[in-house]
Amino acid sequence: MFELITSGGVMMFPLILSSVIALAIIIERFLSLRVNKVVPASDIERARKLAGISKLSDVQLDELRNGSLLGRVLATGLESRELPRHIMKENVEEAGRHVVQELERYLPALGTIITIAPMMGLLGTVLGMIGVFSAINTAGVGNPQQMAGGISEALVTTVVGLLIAITTLVFERYFKAKVDGFVAVMEREALRLIEIANSSRKTVPAAMPPAAAARPAQPSAAAVAAAAQQRAAAAVAAATPGRGGKPA
């Protein structure tokens, strides 16, 4: 193994460094992009239950927010449920954009390694070929076997670069597909939470408030006019006998 590394020349060291970085990112993404850390079913059920509670405490929201990345988005929606629907949706979308950035963390670095690893391998091969032909120019053809060995050693970096790029590309595509699946689940659950919050808010005005139920009914204008006429007629009737009893 050491002989293979040394035979590749100076470009083997950046290739080995890029492979180590790619391996570290792959392990980190495998540990981070787990279902129980991104979209656990327990947080979905908890958010739906909290949506039906009229008054939420900060402890309940913090517990949901710190549980997972999906919980962070749903907690933002629950905090904004008293606001108009379009503002609540904008807040949820803003939180979702931050979560997507965290899901895609280090994936651009994998893309960079995929691009530069074959280039570094090709550069190592070109440098090796330059060394072989310089030796031929100096000492002549000499031993053909030795010349073929030098060319084969120069091609080592190209093989290593392609191996690194192909392996990294497989994992990078896998992680991107996984992120897309998580984003679809988050969008679906966020829309459901918005609809639940809106339906709960619409049912509150339908019930009559206690103050309105206890308030006595106000008499209508017709009833007030009829009562006034009755009082006037009674006054006229009371005054008529008095005038009839006076002498002419």
PDB file of C-alpha atoms in Angstrom:
ATOM      1  CA  MET A   1       0.000   0.000   0.000  1.00  0.00           C
ATOM      2  CA  PHE A   2       2.797   2.393   0.894  1.00  0.00           C
ATOM      3  CA  GLU A   3       4.563   1.565  -2.365  1.00  0.00           C
ATOM      4  CA  LEU A   4       1.377   2.385  -4.279  1.00  0.00           C
ATOM      5  CA  ILE A   5       1.149   5.737  -2.539  1.00  0.00           C
ATOM      6  CA  THR A   6       4.768   6.623  -3.166  1.00  0.00           C
ATOM      7  CA  SER A   7       4.586   5.495  -6.793  1.00  0.00           C
ATOM      8  CA  GLY A   8       1.847   8.038  -7.498  1.00  0.00           C
ATOM      9  CA  GLY A   9       4.130  10.948  -6.842  1.00  0.00           C
ATOM     10  CA  VAL A  10       3.394  14.204  -5.089  1.00  0.00           C
ATOM     11  CA  MET A  11      -0.255  14.368  -6.187  1.00  0.00           C
ATOM     12  CA  MET A  12      -1.108  11.344  -4.068  1.00  0.00           C
ATOM     13  CA  PHE A  13      -1.027  13.431  -0.912  1.00  0.00           C
ATOM     14  CA  PRO A  14      -3.879  15.820  -1.871  1.00  0.00           C
ATOM     15  CA  LEU A  15      -5.813  12.819  -3.181  1.00  0.00           C
ATOM     16  CA  ILE A  16      -5.422  11.023   0.139  1.00  0.00           C
ATOM     17  CA  LEU A  17      -6.446  14.195   1.994  1.00  0.00           C
ATOM     18  CA  SER A  18      -9.576  14.584  -0.148  1.00  0.00           C
ATOM     19  CA  SER A  19     -10.510  10.942   0.446  1.00  0.00           C
ATOM     20  CA  VAL A  20     -10.160  11.403   4.220  1.00  0.00           C
ATOM     21  CA  ILE A  21     -12.362  14.529   4.132  1.00  0.00           C
ATOM     22  CA  ALA A  22     -14.958  12.735   2.021  1.00  0.00           C
ATOM     23  CA  LEU A  23     -15.002   9.775   4.403  1.00  0.00           C
ATOM     24  CA  ALA A  24     -15.465  12.060   7.426  1.00  0.00           C
ATOM     25  CA  ILE A  25     -18.374  13.885   5.742  1.00  0.00           C
ATOM     26  CA  ILE A  26     -20.030  10.611   4.743  1.00  0.00           C
ATOM     27  CA  ILE A  27     -19.882   9.294   8.306  1.00  0.00           C
ATOM     28  CA  GLU A  28     -21.175  12.576   9.731  1.00  0.00           C
ATOM     29  CA  ARG A  29     -24.094  12.695   7.275  1.00  0.00           C
ATOM     30  CA  PHE A  30     -25.028   9.095   8.029  1.00  0.00           C
ATOM     31  CA  LEU A  31     -25.247   9.964  11.723  1.00  0.00           C
ATOM     32  CA  SER A  32     -27.135  13.246  11.162  1.00  0.00           C
ATOM     33  CA  LEU A  33     -29.616  12.214   8.476  1.00  0.00           C
ATOM     34  CA  ARG A  34     -31.454   9.659  10.554  1.00  0.00           C
ATOM     35  CA  VAL A  35     -35.239   9.508  10.682  1.00  0.00           C
ATOM     36  CA  ASN A  36     -35.418   9.764  14.473  1.00  0.00           C
ATOM     37  CA  LYS A  37     -33.321  12.946  14.363  1.00  0.00           C
ATOM     38  CA  VAL A  38     -35.017  14.663  11.418  1.00  0.00           C
ATOM     39  CA  VAL A  39     -38.680  13.600  11.119  1.00  0.00           C
ATOM     40  CA  PRO A  40     -39.613  11.430  14.120  1.00  0.00           C
ATOM     41  CA  ALA A  41     -43.236  10.297  14.302  1.00  0.00           C
ATOM     42  CA  SER A  42     -43.394  11.271  17.983  1.00  0.00           C
ATOM     43  CA  ASP A  43     -42.872  14.948  17.166  1.00  0.00           C
ATOM     44  CA  ILE A  44     -45.599  14.830  14.530  1.00  0.00           C
ATOM     45  CA  GLU A  45     -48.126  13.473  17.028  1.00  0.00           C
ATOM     46  CA  ARG A  46     -47.001  15.928  19.683  1.00  0.00           C
ATOM     47  CA  ALA A  47     -47.436  18.902  17.344  1.00  0.00           C
ATOM     48  CA  ARG A  48     -50.947  17.801  16.400  1.00  0.00           C
ATOM     49  CA  LYS A  49     -51.922  17.509  20.045  1.00  0.00           C
ATOM     50  CA  LEU A  50     -50.466  20.910  20.862  1.00  0.00           C
ATOM     51  CA  ALA A  51     -52.395  22.443  17.969  1.00  0.00           C
ATOM     52  CA  GLY A  52     -55.620  21.618  19.772  1.00  0.00           C
ATOM     53  CA  ILE A  53     -54.573  23.370  22.997  1.00  0.00           C
ATOM     54  CA  SER A  54     -55.683  26.983  23.300  1.00  0.00           C
ATOM     55  CA  LYS A  55     -52.786  28.157  25.494  1.00  0.00           C
ATOM     56  CA  LEU A  56     -49.272  26.811  24.985  1.00  0.00           C
ATOM     57  CA  SER A  57     -46.391  27.288  27.376  1.00  0.00           C
ATOM     58  CA  ASP A  58     -42.826  28.091  26.373  1.00  0.00           C
ATOM     59  CA  VAL A  59     -41.683  24.791  27.861  1.00  0.00           C
ATOM     60  CA  GLN A  60     -43.932  22.814  25.515  1.00  0.00           C
ATOM     61  CA  LEU A  61     -42.724  24.752  22.464  1.00  0.00           C
ATOM     62  CA  ASP A  62     -39.058  24.457  23.451  1.00  0.00           C
ATOM     63  CA  GLU A  63     -39.431  20.727  23.978  1.00  0.00           C
ATOM     64  CA  LEU A  64     -40.912  20.335  20.501  1.00  0.00           C
ATOM     65  CA  ARG A  65     -38.334  22.671  18.935  1.00  0.00           C
ATOM     66  CA  ASN A  66     -35.351  20.884  20.456  1.00  0.00           C
ATOM     67  CA  GLY A  67     -36.625  17.408  19.652  1.00  0.00           C
ATOM     68  CA  SER A  68     -35.803  17.331  15.935  1.00  0.00           C
ATOM     69  CA  LEU A  69     -35.462  19.437  12.808  1.00  0.00           C
ATOM     70  CA  LEU A  70     -39.112  18.843  11.945  1.00  0.00           C
ATOM     71  CA  GLY A  71     -40.062  19.892  15.463  1.00  0.00           C
ATOM     72  CA  ARG A  72     -38.265  23.187  14.870  1.00  0.00           C
ATOM     73  CA  VAL A  73     -40.488  23.911  11.863  1.00  0.00           C
ATOM     74  CA  LEU A  74     -43.698  22.830  13.586  1.00  0.00           C
ATOM     75  CA  ALA A  75     -42.889  24.845  16.717  1.00  0.00           C
ATOM     76  CA  THR A  76     -42.537  27.947  14.547  1.00  0.00           C
ATOM     77  CA  GLY A  77     -45.971  27.256  13.113  1.00  0.00           C
ATOM     78  CA  LEU A  78     -47.518  26.838  16.556  1.00  0.00           C
ATOM     79  CA  GLU A  79     -45.970  30.111  17.711  1.00  0.00           C
ATOM     80  CA  SER A  80     -47.547  31.911  14.740  1.00  0.00           C
ATOM     81  CA  ARG A  81     -50.981  30.283  14.801  1.00  0.00           C
ATOM     82  CA  GLU A  82     -52.679  33.420  16.178  1.00  0.00           C
ATOM     83  CA  LEU A  83     -51.405  35.415  13.195  1.00  0.00           C
ATOM     84  CA  PRO A  84     -53.087  35.517   9.762  1.00  0.00           C
ATOM     85  CA  ARG A  85     -52.691  32.415   7.637  1.00  0.00           C
ATOM     86  CA  HIS A  86     -50.304  33.938   5.087  1.00  0.00           C
ATOM     87  CA  ILE A  87     -47.993  35.268   7.810  1.00  0.00           C
ATOM     88  CA  MET A  88     -48.018  31.912   9.577  1.00  0.00           C
ATOM     89  CA  LYS A  89     -47.136  30.200   6.287  1.00  0.00           C
ATOM     90  CA  GLU A  90     -44.282  32.625   5.627  1.00  0.00           C
ATOM     91  CA  ASN A  91     -42.822  31.977   9.086  1.00  0.00           C
ATOM     92  CA  VAL A  92     -43.017  28.226   8.557  1.00  0.00           C
ATOM     93  CA  GLU A  93     -41.361  28.525   5.131  1.00  0.00           C
ATOM     94  CA  GLU A  94     -38.569  30.653   6.589  1.00  0.00           C
ATOM     95  CA  ALA A  95     -37.910  28.073   9.301  1.00  0.00           C
ATOM     96  CA  GLY A  96     -38.001  25.346   6.642  1.00  0.00           C
ATOM     97  CA  ARG A  97     -35.334  27.083   4.570  1.00  0.00           C
ATOM     98  CA  HIS A  98     -32.974  27.147   7.559  1.00  0.00           C
ATOM     99  CA  VAL A  99     -33.643  23.468   8.216  1.00  0.00           C
ATOM    100  CA  VAL A 100     -32.949  22.542   4.585  1.00  0.00           C
ATOM    101  CA  GLN A 101     -29.615  24.351   4.773  1.00  0.00           C
ATOM    102  CA  GLU A 102     -28.726  22.261   7.798  1.00  0.00           C
ATOM    103  CA  LEU A 103     -29.812  19.068   6.042  1.00  0.00           C
ATOM    104  CA  GLU A 104     -27.596  19.888   3.047  1.00  0.00           C
ATOM    105  CA  ARG A 105     -24.596  20.818   5.185  1.00  0.00           C
ATOM    106  CA  TYR A 106     -21.270  19.536   3.807  1.00  0.00           C
ATOM    107  CA  LEU A 107     -22.909  18.172   0.636  1.00  0.00           C
ATOM    108  CA  PRO A 108     -21.354  20.963  -1.473  1.00  0.00           C
ATOM    109  CA  ALA A 109     -17.967  19.845  -0.140  1.00  0.00           C
ATOM    110  CA  LEU A 110     -18.667  16.339  -1.455  1.00  0.00           C
ATOM    111  CA  GLY A 111     -19.548  17.862  -4.819  1.00  0.00           C
ATOM    112  CA  THR A 112     -16.240  19.722  -4.844  1.00  0.00           C
ATOM    113  CA  ILE A 113     -14.298  16.525  -4.112  1.00  0.00           C
ATOM    114  CA  ILE A 114     -16.184  14.748  -6.906  1.00  0.00           C
ATOM    115  CA  THR A 115     -15.069  17.458  -9.323  1.00  0.00           C
ATOM    116  CA  ILE A 116     -11.437  17.949  -8.333  1.00  0.00           C
ATOM    117  CA  ALA A 117     -10.397  14.365  -7.525  1.00  0.00           C
ATOM    118  CA  PRO A 118     -10.234  13.204 -11.188  1.00  0.00           C
ATOM    119  CA  MET A 119      -8.526  16.470 -12.126  1.00  0.00           C
ATOM    120  CA  MET A 120      -5.861  15.963  -9.463  1.00  0.00           C
ATOM    121  CA  GLY A 121      -5.405  12.373 -10.647  1.00  0.00           C
ATOM    122  CA  LEU A 122      -5.017  13.522 -14.239  1.00  0.00           C
ATOM    123  CA  LEU A 123      -2.550  16.195 -13.159  1.00  0.00           C
ATOM    124  CA  GLY A 124      -0.492  13.559 -11.344  1.00  0.00           C
ATOM    125  CA  THR A 125      -0.495  11.403 -14.465  1.00  0.00           C
ATOM    126  CA  VAL A 126       0.620  14.300 -16.642  1.00  0.00           C
ATOM    127  CA  LEU A 127       3.420  15.152 -14.234  1.00  0.00           C
ATOM    128  CA  GLY A 128       4.481  11.504 -14.189  1.00  0.00           C
ATOM    129  CA  MET A 129       4.490  11.319 -17.973  1.00  0.00           C
ATOM    130  CA  ILE A 130       6.548  14.480 -18.138  1.00  0.00           C
ATOM    131  CA  GLY A 131       9.099  12.846 -15.836  1.00  0.00           C
ATOM    132  CA  VAL A 132       9.186   9.668 -17.956  1.00  0.00           C
ATOM    133  CA  PHE A 133       9.734  11.502 -21.217  1.00  0.00           C
ATOM    134  CA  SER A 134      12.336  13.746 -19.622  1.00  0.00           C
ATOM    135  CA  ALA A 135      14.239  10.639 -18.574  1.00  0.00           C
ATOM    136  CA  ILE A 136      13.935   9.243 -22.094  1.00  0.00           C
ATOM    137  CA  ASN A 137      15.212  12.518 -23.527  1.00  0.00           C
ATOM    138  CA  THR A 138      18.174  12.450 -21.176  1.00  0.00           C
ATOM    139  CA  ALA A 139      19.218   8.781 -21.205  1.00  0.00           C
ATOM    140  CA  GLY A 140      17.520   7.482 -24.318  1.00  0.00           C
ATOM    141  CA  VAL A 141      15.011   4.680 -24.569  1.00  0.00           C
ATOM    142  CA  GLY A 142      17.206   2.294 -22.618  1.00  0.00           C
ATOM    143  CA  ASN A 143      15.158  -0.509 -21.080  1.00  0.00           C
ATOM    144  CA  PRO A 144      11.598  -0.574 -22.508  1.00  0.00           C
ATOM    145  CA  GLN A 145      10.323  -2.456 -19.472  1.00  0.00           C
ATOM    146  CA  GLN A 146      11.560   0.265 -17.171  1.00  0.00           C
ATOM    147  CA  MET A 147       9.889   2.894 -19.335  1.00  0.00           C
ATOM    148  CA  ALA A 148       6.587   0.975 -19.266  1.00  0.00           C
ATOM    149  CA  GLY A 149       6.876   0.700 -15.494  1.00  0.00           C
ATOM    150  CA  GLY A 150       7.306   4.440 -15.216  1.00  0.00           C
ATOM    151  CA  ILE A 151       4.221   5.066 -17.354  1.00  0.00           C
ATOM    152  CA  SER A 152       2.134   2.646 -15.287  1.00  0.00           C
ATOM    153  CA  GLU A 153       3.228   4.377 -12.102  1.00  0.00           C
ATOM    154  CA  ALA A 154       2.217   7.713 -13.621  1.00  0.00           C
ATOM    155  CA  LEU A 155      -1.303   6.369 -14.249  1.00  0.00           C
ATOM    156  CA  VAL A 156      -1.798   5.471 -10.575  1.00  0.00           C
ATOM    157  CA  THR A 157      -3.011   8.933  -9.639  1.00  0.00           C
ATOM    158  CA  THR A 158      -5.680   8.870 -12.349  1.00  0.00           C
ATOM    159  CA  VAL A 159      -7.030   5.572 -11.034  1.00  0.00           C
ATOM    160  CA  VAL A 160      -7.045   6.826  -7.451  1.00  0.00           C
ATOM    161  CA  GLY A 161      -8.719  10.079  -8.412  1.00  0.00           C
ATOM    162  CA  LEU A 162     -11.464   8.265 -10.334  1.00  0.00           C
ATOM    163  CA  LEU A 163     -12.062   5.830  -7.467  1.00  0.00           C
ATOM    164  CA  ILE A 164     -12.445   8.693  -4.998  1.00  0.00           C
ATOM    165  CA  ALA A 165     -14.798  10.600  -7.305  1.00  0.00           C
ATOM    166  CA  ILE A 166     -17.014   7.612  -8.132  1.00  0.00           C
ATOM    167  CA  THR A 167     -17.355   6.507  -4.504  1.00  0.00           C
ATOM    168  CA  THR A 168     -18.087  10.025  -3.297  1.00  0.00           C
ATOM    169  CA  LEU A 169     -20.638  10.557  -6.079  1.00  0.00           C
ATOM    170  CA  VAL A 170     -22.614   7.498  -4.986  1.00  0.00           C
ATOM    171  CA  PHE A 171     -22.942   8.743  -1.410  1.00  0.00           C
ATOM    172  CA  GLU A 172     -23.598  12.334  -2.474  1.00  0.00           C
ATOM    173  CA  ARG A 173     -26.563  11.250  -4.624  1.00  0.00           C
ATOM    174  CA  TYR A 174     -27.832   9.055  -1.821  1.00  0.00           C
ATOM    175  CA  PHE A 175     -27.753  11.896   0.691  1.00  0.00           C
ATOM    176  CA  LYS A 176     -29.460  14.306  -1.718  1.00  0.00           C
ATOM    177  CA  ALA A 177     -32.287  11.842  -2.302  1.00  0.00           C
ATOM    178  CA  LYS A 178     -32.651  11.396   1.448  1.00  0.00           C
ATOM    179  CA  VAL A 179     -32.788  15.165   2.006  1.00  0.00           C
ATOM    180  CA  ASP A 180     -35.459  15.512  -0.683  1.00  0.00           C
ATOM    181  CA  GLY A 181     -37.552  12.871   1.073  1.00  0.00           C
ATOM    182  CA  PHE A 182     -37.225  14.645   4.422  1.00  0.00           C
ATOM    183  CA  VAL A 183     -38.177  17.987   2.866  1.00  0.00           C
ATOM    184  CA  ALA A 184     -41.321  16.451   1.330  1.00  0.00           C
ATOM    185  CA  VAL A 185     -42.372  15.069   4.730  1.00  0.00           C
ATOM    186  CA  MET A 186     -41.745  18.438   6.407  1.00  0.00           C
ATOM    187  CA  GLU A 187     -43.802  20.300   3.814  1.00  0.00           C
ATOM    188  CA  ARG A 188     -46.709  17.882   4.191  1.00  0.00           C
ATOM    189  CA  GLU A 189     -46.750  18.038   7.975  1.00  0.00           C
ATOM    190  CA  ALA A 190     -46.346  21.827   8.036  1.00  0.00           C
ATOM    191  CA  LEU A 191     -49.351  22.277   5.722  1.00  0.00           C
ATOM    192  CA  ARG A 192     -51.410  19.926   7.870  1.00  0.00           C
ATOM    193  CA  LEU A 193     -50.498  21.893  10.967  1.00  0.00           C
ATOM    194  CA  ILE A 194     -51.502  25.163   9.283  1.00  0.00           C
ATOM    195  CA  GLU A 195     -54.889  23.712   8.323  1.00  0.00           C
ATOM    196  CA  ILE A 196     -55.454  22.361  11.841  1.00  0.00           C
ATOM    197  CA  ALA A 197     -54.593  25.735  13.360  1.00  0.00           C
ATOM    198  CA  ASN A 198     -56.911  27.571  10.953  1.00  0.00           C
ATOM    199  CA  SER A 199     -59.800  25.188  11.583  1.00  0.00           C
ATOM    200  CA  SER A 200     -59.366  25.537  15.348  1.00  0.00           C
ATOM    201  CA  ARG A 201     -59.324  29.331  15.034  1.00  0.00           C
ATOM    202  CA  LYS A 202     -62.524  29.375  12.946  1.00  0.00           C
ATOM    203  CA  THR A 203     -64.488  27.306  15.467  1.00  0.00           C
ATOM    204  CA  VAL A 204     -63.882  29.756  18.321  1.00  0.00           C
ATOM    205  CA  PRO A 205     -66.182  32.618  17.111  1.00  0.00           C
ATOM    206  CA  ALA A 206     -69.011  30.149  16.441  1.00  0.00           C
ATOM    207  CA  ALA A 207     -69.659  29.720  20.176  1.00  0.00           C
ATOM    208  CA  MET A 208     -71.512  32.576  21.886  1.00  0.00           C
ATOM    209  CA  PRO A 209     -69.360  34.333  24.459  1.00  0.00           C
ATOM    210  CA  PRO A 210     -70.676  34.251  28.059  1.00  0.00           C
ATOM    211  CA  ALA A 211     -71.092  38.043  28.198  1.00  0.00           C
ATOM    212  CA  ALA A 212     -73.295  37.998  25.118  1.00  0.00           C
ATOM    213  CA  ALA A 213     -75.369  35.124  26.472  1.00  0.00           C
ATOM    214  CA  ALA A 214     -75.982  36.880  29.829  1.00  0.00           C
ATOM    215  CA  ARG A 215     -76.859  40.258  28.268  1.00  0.00           C
ATOM    216  CA  PRO A 216     -80.647  40.964  28.420  1.00  0.00           C
ATOM    217  CA  ALA A 217     -82.538  41.390  25.169  1.00  0.00           C
ATOM    218  CA  GLN A 218     -83.065  44.989  24.120  1.00  0.00           C
ATOM    219  CA  PRO A 219     -86.677  46.013  23.304  1.00  0.00           C
ATOM    220  CA  SER A 220     -87.424  46.790  19.700  1.00  0.00           C
ATOM    221  CA  ALA A 221     -88.415  50.212  18.376  1.00  0.00           C
ATOM    222  CA  ALA A 222     -92.025  49.066  17.732  1.00  0.00           C
ATOM    223  CA  ALA A 223     -92.376  47.895  21.341  1.00  0.00           C
ATOM    224  CA  VAL A 224     -91.086  51.245  22.625  1.00  0.00           C
ATOM    225  CA  ALA A 225     -93.575  53.163  20.415  1.00  0.00           C
ATOM    226  CA  ALA A 226     -96.490  50.982  21.533  1.00  0.00           C
ATOM    227  CA  ALA A 227     -95.625  51.527  25.172  1.00  0.00           C
ATOM    228  CA  ALA A 228     -95.496  55.298  24.619  1.00  0.00           C
ATOM    229  CA  GLN A 229     -98.912  55.269  22.972  1.00  0.00           C
ATOM    230  CA  GLN A 230    -100.368  53.295  25.869  1.00  0.00           C
ATOM    231  CA  ARG A 231     -98.988  55.768  28.394  1.00  0.00           C
ATOM    232  CA  ALA A 232    -100.429  58.716  26.385  1.00  0.00           C
ATOM    233  CA  ALA A 233    -103.876  57.096  26.136  1.00  0.00           C
ATOM    234  CA  ALA A 234    -103.911  56.421  29.862  1.00  0.00           C
ATOM    235  CA  ALA A 235    -103.041  60.024  30.568  1.00  0.00           C
ATOM    236  CA  VAL A 236    -105.880  61.305  28.331  1.00  0.00           C
ATOM    237  CA  ALA A 237    -108.392  58.948  29.941  1.00  0.00           C
ATOM    238  CA  ALA A 238    -107.368  60.111  33.383  1.00  0.00           C
ATOM    239  CA  ALA A 239    -107.755  63.759  32.458  1.00  0.00           C
ATOM    240  CA  THR A 240    -111.211  63.543  30.723  1.00  0.00           C
ATOM    241  CA  PRO A 241    -113.519  62.965  33.822  1.00  0.00           C
ATOM    242  CA  GLY A 242    -111.979  65.875  35.587  1.00  0.00           C
ATOM    243  CA  ARG A 243    -112.859  68.279  32.759  1.00  0.00           C
ATOM    244  CA  GLY A 244    -116.463  66.864  32.452  1.00  0.00           C
ATOM    245  CA  GLY A 245    -117.211  67.435  36.185  1.00  0.00           C
ATOM    246  CA  LYS A 246    -116.527  71.232  36.044  1.00  0.00           C
ATOM    247  CA  PRO A 247    -119.604  73.623  35.914  1.00  0.00           C
ATOM    248  CA  ALA A 248    -120.492  75.197  32.573  1.00  0.00           C
TER     249      ALA A 248
END
